[in-house]
mmCIF file of C-alpha atoms in Angstrom:
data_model
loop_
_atom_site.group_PDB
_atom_site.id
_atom_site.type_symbol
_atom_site.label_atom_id
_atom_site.label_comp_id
_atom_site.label_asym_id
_atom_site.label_seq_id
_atom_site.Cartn_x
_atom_site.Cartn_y
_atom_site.Cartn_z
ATOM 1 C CA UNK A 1 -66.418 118.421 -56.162
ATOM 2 C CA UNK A 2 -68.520 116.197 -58.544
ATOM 3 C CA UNK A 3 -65.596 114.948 -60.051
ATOM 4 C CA UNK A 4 -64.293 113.204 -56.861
ATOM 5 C CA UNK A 5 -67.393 112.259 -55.302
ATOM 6 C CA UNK A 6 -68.792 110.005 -58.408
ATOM 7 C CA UNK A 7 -65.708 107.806 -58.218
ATOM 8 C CA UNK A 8 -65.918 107.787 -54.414
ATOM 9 C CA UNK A 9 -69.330 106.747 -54.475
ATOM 10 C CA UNK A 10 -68.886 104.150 -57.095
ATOM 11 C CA UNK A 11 -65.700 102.683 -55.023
ATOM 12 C CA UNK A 12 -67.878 102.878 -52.161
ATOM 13 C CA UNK A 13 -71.006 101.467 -53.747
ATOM 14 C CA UNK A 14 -68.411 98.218 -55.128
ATOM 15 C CA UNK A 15 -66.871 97.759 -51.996
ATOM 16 C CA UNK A 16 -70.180 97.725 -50.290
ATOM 17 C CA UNK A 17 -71.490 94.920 -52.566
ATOM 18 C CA UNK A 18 -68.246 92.810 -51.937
ATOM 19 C CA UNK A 19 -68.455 92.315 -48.172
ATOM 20 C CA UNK A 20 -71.936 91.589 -48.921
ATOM 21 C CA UNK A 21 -71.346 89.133 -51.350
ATOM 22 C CA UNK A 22 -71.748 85.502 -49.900
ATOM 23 C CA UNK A 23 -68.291 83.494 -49.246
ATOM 24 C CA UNK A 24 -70.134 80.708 -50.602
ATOM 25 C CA UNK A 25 -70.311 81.271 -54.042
ATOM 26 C CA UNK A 26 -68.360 80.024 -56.632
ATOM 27 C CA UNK A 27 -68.846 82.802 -59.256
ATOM 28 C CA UNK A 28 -65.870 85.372 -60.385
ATOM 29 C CA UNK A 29 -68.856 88.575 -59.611
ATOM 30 C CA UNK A 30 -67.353 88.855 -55.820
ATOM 31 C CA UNK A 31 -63.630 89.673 -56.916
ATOM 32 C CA UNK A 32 -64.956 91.878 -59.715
ATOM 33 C CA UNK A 33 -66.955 94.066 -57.151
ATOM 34 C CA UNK A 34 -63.731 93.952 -55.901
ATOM 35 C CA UNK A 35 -61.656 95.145 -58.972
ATOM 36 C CA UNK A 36 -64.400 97.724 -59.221
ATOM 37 C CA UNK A 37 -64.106 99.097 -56.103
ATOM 38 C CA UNK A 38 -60.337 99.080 -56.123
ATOM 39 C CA UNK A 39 -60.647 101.080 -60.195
ATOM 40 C CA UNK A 40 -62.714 103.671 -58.640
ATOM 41 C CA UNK A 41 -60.836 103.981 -55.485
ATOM 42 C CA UNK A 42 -57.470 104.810 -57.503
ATOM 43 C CA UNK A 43 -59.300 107.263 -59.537
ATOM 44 C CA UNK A 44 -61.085 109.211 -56.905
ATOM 45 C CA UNK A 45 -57.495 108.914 -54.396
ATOM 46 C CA UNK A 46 -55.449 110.570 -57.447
ATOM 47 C CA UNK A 47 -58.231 112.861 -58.226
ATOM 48 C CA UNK A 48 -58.348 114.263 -54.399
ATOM 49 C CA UNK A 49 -54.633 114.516 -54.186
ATOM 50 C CA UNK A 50 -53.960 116.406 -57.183
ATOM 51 C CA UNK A 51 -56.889 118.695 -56.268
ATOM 52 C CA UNK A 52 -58.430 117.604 -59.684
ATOM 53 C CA UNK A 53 -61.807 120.453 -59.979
ATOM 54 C CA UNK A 54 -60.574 122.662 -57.092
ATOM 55 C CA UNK A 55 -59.952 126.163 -57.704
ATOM 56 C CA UNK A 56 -56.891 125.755 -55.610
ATOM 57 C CA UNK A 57 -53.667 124.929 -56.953
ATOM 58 C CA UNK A 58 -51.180 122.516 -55.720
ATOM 59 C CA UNK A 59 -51.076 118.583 -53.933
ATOM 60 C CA UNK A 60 -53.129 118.047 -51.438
ATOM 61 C CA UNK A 61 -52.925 115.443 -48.751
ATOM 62 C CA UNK A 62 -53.532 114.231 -44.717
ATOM 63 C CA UNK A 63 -53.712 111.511 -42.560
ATOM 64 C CA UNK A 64 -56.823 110.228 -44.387
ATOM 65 C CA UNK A 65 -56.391 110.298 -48.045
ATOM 66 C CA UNK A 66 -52.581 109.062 -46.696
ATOM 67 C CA UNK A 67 -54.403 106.050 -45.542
ATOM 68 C CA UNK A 68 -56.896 105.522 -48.742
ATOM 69 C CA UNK A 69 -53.622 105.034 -50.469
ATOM 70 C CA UNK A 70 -52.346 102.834 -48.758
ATOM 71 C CA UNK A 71 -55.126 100.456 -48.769
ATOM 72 C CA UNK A 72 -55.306 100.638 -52.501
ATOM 73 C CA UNK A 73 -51.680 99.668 -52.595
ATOM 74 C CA UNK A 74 -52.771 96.689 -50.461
ATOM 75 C CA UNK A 75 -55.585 95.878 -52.554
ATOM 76 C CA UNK A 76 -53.661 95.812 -55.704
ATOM 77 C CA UNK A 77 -50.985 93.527 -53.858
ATOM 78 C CA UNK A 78 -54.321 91.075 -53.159
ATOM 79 C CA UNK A 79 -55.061 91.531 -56.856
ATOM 80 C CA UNK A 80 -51.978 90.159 -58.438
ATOM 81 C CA UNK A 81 -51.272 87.646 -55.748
ATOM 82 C CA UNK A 82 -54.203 86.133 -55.808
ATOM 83 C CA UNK A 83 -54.086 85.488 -59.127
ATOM 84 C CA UNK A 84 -51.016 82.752 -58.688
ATOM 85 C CA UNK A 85 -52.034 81.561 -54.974
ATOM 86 C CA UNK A 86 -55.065 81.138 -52.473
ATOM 87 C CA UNK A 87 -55.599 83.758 -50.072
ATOM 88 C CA UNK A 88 -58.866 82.595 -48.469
ATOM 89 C CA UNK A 89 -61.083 84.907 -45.930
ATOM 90 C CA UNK A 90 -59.323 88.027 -47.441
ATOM 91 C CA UNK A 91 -61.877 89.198 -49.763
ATOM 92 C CA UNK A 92 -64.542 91.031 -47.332
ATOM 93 C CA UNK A 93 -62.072 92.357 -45.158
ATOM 94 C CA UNK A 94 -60.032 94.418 -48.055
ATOM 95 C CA UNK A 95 -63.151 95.701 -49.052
ATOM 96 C CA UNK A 96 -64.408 96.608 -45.497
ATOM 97 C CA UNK A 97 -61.204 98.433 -45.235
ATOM 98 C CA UNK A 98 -61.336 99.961 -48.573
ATOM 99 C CA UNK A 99 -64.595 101.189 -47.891
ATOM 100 C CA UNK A 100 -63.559 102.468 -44.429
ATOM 101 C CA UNK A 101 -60.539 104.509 -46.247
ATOM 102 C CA UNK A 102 -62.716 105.943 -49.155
ATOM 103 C CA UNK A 103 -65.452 107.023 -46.807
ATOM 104 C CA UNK A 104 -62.858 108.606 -44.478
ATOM 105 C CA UNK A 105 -60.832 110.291 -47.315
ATOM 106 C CA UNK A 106 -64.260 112.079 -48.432
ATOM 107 C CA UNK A 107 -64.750 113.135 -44.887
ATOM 108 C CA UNK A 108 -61.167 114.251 -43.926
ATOM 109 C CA UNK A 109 -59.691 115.760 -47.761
ATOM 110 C CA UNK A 110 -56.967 116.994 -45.896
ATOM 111 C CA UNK A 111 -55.215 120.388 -46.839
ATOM 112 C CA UNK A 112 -53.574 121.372 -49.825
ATOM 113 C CA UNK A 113 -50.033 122.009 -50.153
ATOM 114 C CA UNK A 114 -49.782 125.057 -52.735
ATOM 115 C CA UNK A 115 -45.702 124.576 -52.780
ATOM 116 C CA UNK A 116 -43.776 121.947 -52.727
ATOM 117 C CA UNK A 117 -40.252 122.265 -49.847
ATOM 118 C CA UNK A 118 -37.711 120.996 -52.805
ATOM 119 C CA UNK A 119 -38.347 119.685 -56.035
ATOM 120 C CA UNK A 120 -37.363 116.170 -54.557
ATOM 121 C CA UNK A 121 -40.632 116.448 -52.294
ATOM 122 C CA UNK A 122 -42.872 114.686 -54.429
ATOM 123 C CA UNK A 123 -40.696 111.665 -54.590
ATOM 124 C CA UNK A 124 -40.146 111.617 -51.358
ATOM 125 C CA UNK A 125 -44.348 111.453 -50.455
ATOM 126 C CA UNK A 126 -44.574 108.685 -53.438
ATOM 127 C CA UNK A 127 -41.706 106.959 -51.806
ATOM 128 C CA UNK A 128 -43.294 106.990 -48.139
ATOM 129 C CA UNK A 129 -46.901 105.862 -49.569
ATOM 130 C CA UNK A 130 -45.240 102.854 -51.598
ATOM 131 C CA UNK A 131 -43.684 101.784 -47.978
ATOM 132 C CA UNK A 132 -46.882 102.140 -46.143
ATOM 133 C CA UNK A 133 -48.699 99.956 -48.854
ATOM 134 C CA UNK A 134 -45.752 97.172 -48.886
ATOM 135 C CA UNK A 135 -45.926 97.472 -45.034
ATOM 136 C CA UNK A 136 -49.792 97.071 -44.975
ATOM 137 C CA UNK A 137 -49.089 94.113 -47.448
ATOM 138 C CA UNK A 138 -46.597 92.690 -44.816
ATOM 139 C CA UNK A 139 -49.749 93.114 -42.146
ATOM 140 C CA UNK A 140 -52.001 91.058 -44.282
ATOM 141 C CA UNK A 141 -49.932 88.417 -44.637
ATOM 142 C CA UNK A 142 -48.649 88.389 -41.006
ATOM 143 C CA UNK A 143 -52.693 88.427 -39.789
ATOM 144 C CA UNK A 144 -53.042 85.359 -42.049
ATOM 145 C CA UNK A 145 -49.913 83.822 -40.517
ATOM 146 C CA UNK A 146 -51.353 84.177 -36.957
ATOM 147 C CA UNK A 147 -54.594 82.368 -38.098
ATOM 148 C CA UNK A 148 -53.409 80.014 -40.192
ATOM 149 C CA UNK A 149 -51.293 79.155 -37.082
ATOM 150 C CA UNK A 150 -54.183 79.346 -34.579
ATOM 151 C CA UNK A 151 -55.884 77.067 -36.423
ATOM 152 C CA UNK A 152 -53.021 74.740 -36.383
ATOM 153 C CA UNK A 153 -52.732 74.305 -32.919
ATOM 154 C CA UNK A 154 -56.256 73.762 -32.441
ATOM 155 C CA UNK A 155 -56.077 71.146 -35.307
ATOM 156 C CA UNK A 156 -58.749 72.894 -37.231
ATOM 157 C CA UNK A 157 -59.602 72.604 -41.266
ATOM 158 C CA UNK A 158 -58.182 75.721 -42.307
ATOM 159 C CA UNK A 159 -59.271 75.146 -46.160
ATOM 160 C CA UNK A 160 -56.834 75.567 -49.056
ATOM 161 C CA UNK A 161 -54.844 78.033 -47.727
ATOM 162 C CA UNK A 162 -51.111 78.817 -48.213
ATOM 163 C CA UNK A 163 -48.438 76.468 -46.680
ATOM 164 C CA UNK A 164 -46.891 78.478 -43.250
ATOM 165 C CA UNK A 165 -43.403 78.704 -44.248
ATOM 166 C CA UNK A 166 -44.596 80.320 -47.860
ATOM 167 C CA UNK A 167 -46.604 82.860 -46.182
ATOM 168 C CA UNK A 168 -43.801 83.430 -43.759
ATOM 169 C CA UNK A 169 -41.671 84.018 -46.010
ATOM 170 C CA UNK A 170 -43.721 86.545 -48.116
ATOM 171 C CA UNK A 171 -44.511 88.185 -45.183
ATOM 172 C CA UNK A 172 -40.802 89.497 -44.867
ATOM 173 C CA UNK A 173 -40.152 89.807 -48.314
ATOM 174 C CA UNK A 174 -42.864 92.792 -47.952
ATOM 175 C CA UNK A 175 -40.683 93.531 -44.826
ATOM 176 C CA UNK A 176 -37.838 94.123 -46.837
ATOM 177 C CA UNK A 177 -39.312 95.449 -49.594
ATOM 178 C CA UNK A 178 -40.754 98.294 -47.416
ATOM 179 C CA UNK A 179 -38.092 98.809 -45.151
ATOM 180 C CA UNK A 180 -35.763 99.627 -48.310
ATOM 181 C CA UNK A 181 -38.593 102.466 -49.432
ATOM 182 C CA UNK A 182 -38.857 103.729 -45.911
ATOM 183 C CA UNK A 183 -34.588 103.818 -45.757
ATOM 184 C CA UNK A 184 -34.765 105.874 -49.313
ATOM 185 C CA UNK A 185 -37.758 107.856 -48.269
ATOM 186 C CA UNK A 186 -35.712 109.119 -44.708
ATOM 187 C CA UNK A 187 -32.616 109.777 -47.086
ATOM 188 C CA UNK A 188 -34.543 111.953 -49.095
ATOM 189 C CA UNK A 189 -36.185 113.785 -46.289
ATOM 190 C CA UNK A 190 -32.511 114.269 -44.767
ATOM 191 C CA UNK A 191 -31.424 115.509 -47.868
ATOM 192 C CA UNK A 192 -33.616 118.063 -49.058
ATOM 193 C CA UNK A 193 -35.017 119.166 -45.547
ATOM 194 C CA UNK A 194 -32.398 122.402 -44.544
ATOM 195 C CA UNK A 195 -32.610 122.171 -41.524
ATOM 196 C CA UNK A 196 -33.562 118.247 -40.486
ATOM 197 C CA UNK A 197 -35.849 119.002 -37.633
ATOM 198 C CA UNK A 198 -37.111 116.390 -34.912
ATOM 199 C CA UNK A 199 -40.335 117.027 -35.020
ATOM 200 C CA UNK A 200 -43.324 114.067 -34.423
ATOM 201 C CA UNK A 201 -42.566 113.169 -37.930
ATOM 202 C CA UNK A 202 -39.271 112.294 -38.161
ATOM 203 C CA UNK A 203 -38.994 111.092 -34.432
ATOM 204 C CA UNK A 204 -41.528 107.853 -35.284
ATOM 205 C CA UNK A 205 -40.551 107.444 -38.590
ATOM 206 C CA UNK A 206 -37.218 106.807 -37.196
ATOM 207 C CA UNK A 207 -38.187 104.511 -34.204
ATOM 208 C CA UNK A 208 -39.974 102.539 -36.652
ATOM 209 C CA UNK A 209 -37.034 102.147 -38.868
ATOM 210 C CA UNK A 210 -35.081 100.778 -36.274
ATOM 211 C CA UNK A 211 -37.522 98.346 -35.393
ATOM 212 C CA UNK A 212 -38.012 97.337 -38.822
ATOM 213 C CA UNK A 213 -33.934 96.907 -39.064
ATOM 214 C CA UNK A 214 -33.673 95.162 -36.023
ATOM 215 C CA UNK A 215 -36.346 92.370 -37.012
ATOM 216 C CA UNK A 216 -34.872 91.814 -40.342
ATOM 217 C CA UNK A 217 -31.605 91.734 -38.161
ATOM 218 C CA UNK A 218 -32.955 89.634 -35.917
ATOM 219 C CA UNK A 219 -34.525 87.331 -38.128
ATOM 220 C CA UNK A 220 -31.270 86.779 -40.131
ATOM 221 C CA UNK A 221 -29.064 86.612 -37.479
ATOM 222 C CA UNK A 222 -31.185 84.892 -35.006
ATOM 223 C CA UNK A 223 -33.910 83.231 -36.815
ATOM 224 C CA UNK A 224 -36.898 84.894 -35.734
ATOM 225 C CA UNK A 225 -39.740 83.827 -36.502
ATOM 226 C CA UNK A 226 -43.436 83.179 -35.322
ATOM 227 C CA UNK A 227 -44.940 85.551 -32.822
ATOM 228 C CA UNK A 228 -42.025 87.685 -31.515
ATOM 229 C CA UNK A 229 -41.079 88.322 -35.349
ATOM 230 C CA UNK A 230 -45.062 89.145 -36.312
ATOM 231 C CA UNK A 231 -44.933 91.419 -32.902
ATOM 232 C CA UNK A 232 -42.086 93.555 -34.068
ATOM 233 C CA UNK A 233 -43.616 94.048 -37.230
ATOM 234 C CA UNK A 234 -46.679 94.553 -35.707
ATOM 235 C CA UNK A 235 -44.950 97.322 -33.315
ATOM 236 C CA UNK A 236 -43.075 98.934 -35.965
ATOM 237 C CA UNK A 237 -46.154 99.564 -38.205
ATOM 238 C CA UNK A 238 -47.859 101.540 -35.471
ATOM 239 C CA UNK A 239 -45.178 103.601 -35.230
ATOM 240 C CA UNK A 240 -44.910 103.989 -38.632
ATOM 241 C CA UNK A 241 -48.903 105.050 -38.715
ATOM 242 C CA UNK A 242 -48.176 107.301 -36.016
ATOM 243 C CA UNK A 243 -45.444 109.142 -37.422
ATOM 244 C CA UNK A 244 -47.747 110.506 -40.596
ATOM 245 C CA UNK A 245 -51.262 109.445 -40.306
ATOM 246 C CA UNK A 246 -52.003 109.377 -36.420
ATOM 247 C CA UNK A 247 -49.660 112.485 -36.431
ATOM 248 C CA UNK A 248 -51.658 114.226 -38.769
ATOM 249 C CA UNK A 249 -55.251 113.040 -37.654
ATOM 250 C CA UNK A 250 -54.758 114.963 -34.601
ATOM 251 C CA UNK A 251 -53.459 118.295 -36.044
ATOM 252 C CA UNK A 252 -56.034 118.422 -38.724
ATOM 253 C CA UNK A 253 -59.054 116.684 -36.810
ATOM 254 C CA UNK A 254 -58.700 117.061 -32.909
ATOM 255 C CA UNK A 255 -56.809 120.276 -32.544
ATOM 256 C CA UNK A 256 -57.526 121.534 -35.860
ATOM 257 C CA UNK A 257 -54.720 123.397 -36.259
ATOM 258 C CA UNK A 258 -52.611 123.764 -39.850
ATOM 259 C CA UNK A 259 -49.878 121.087 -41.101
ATOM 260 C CA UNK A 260 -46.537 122.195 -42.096
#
């Protein structure tokens, strides 16, 4: 699988240079070992899913490559952010994690799926990524709320960072955002799925959903906010994780047994 593994190892090989890159320079090179990274990463995640140079036909996915795209969606969030406001301390740990995901993804390919269930299928997977990505945004920001609000309370210099209510706020517009793709992405899989089974799958992904709904109900009709409203989130995401990637890490990895 050359074609895979040279992007992998350049993404890994960029990712690898930004954590080591010191937080005290000034120079753009740290955020371009970034982009790097985050170029290669893309390539080598579509590559591995489409089964790009196997001799197998059809998608192929599992809990890791699930995972390597969803930190790419994260890192592009960083990327464009970034751009307009200060996100200070983020740098080396997207690229710890990106390098975490790439390295896993080339250890755990996952299995390819040689047929697609309905021709809606693919939307729905594209769907479900694009709500673990804006979910893993809402994470980010949330981890930056908690410090920025640590720091706070012990009256430390935080540096420029972003005012509390503006990365509040952000945080739930990712909320939102991904609890609209994770509603259309359950739709679909009600839809085309004849019959809807209850299996690990569609158990979490609905417990998570109705956390997700009740914190943005919560939050609107309550006004909740600070820890209890970065705990829900917090609880719903591991659910979320749990319903596809945790699900599928111990099928394919621990019991080693074949995903439907």
């Amino acid at each position: 699988m050359f074609v895979l593994w040279v992007p992998s190892v350049l993404a890994l090989a960029a990712y690898a240079a930004a954590v080591l890159w010191r937080d005290e320079s000034t120079g753009p090179w740290a955020h371009r070992l970034l982009f790097v990274g985050w170029l290669a990463h893309g390539v080598a995640t579509a590559v591995d899913m489409a089964g790009i140079g196997s001799t197998v036909s059809g998608a192929r996915f599992g809990f890791a490559p699930a995972l390597s795209a969803t930190l790419w969606l994260v890192v592009a969030v960083y990327a464009v952010e970034s751009r307009w406001v200060p996100l200070p301390g983020v740098r080396r740990t997207l690229a710890g994690l990106g390098l975490i995901a790439v390295a896993l993804a080339m250890v755990f390919p996952g299995e390819f799926r040689p047929q697609a269930a309905s021709n809606w299928a693919p939307l729905h997977w594209v769907l479900g990524i694009a709500s673990y990505g804006l979910f893993g945004a809402a994470v980010l920001h949330a981890a930056m709320l908690d410090r920025a609000e640590r720091q706070l309370r012990l009256k430390t210099v935080a540096g420029a960072g972003m005012p509390l209510l503006r990365l509040e706020r952000l945080t739930f517009q990712f909320v939102t955002a991904g609890f609209a793709l994770l509603t259309a992405t359950l739709v679909l899989g009600w839809w085309f799925s004849s019959p809807w089974r209850w299996d690990h799958k569609s158990v979490f992904s609905v417990l998570a959903w109705l956390v997700f709904a009740g914190l943005l109900t919560g939050r609107q009709a309550f006004g909740w906010r600070g820890r209890r409203a970065v705990r829900g989130l917090y609880a719903g995401v591991v659910l979320l994780l749990l319903a596809y990637a945790g699900s599928r890490f111990v099928l394919e990895v621990l019991l080693k047994r074949p995903v439907a």
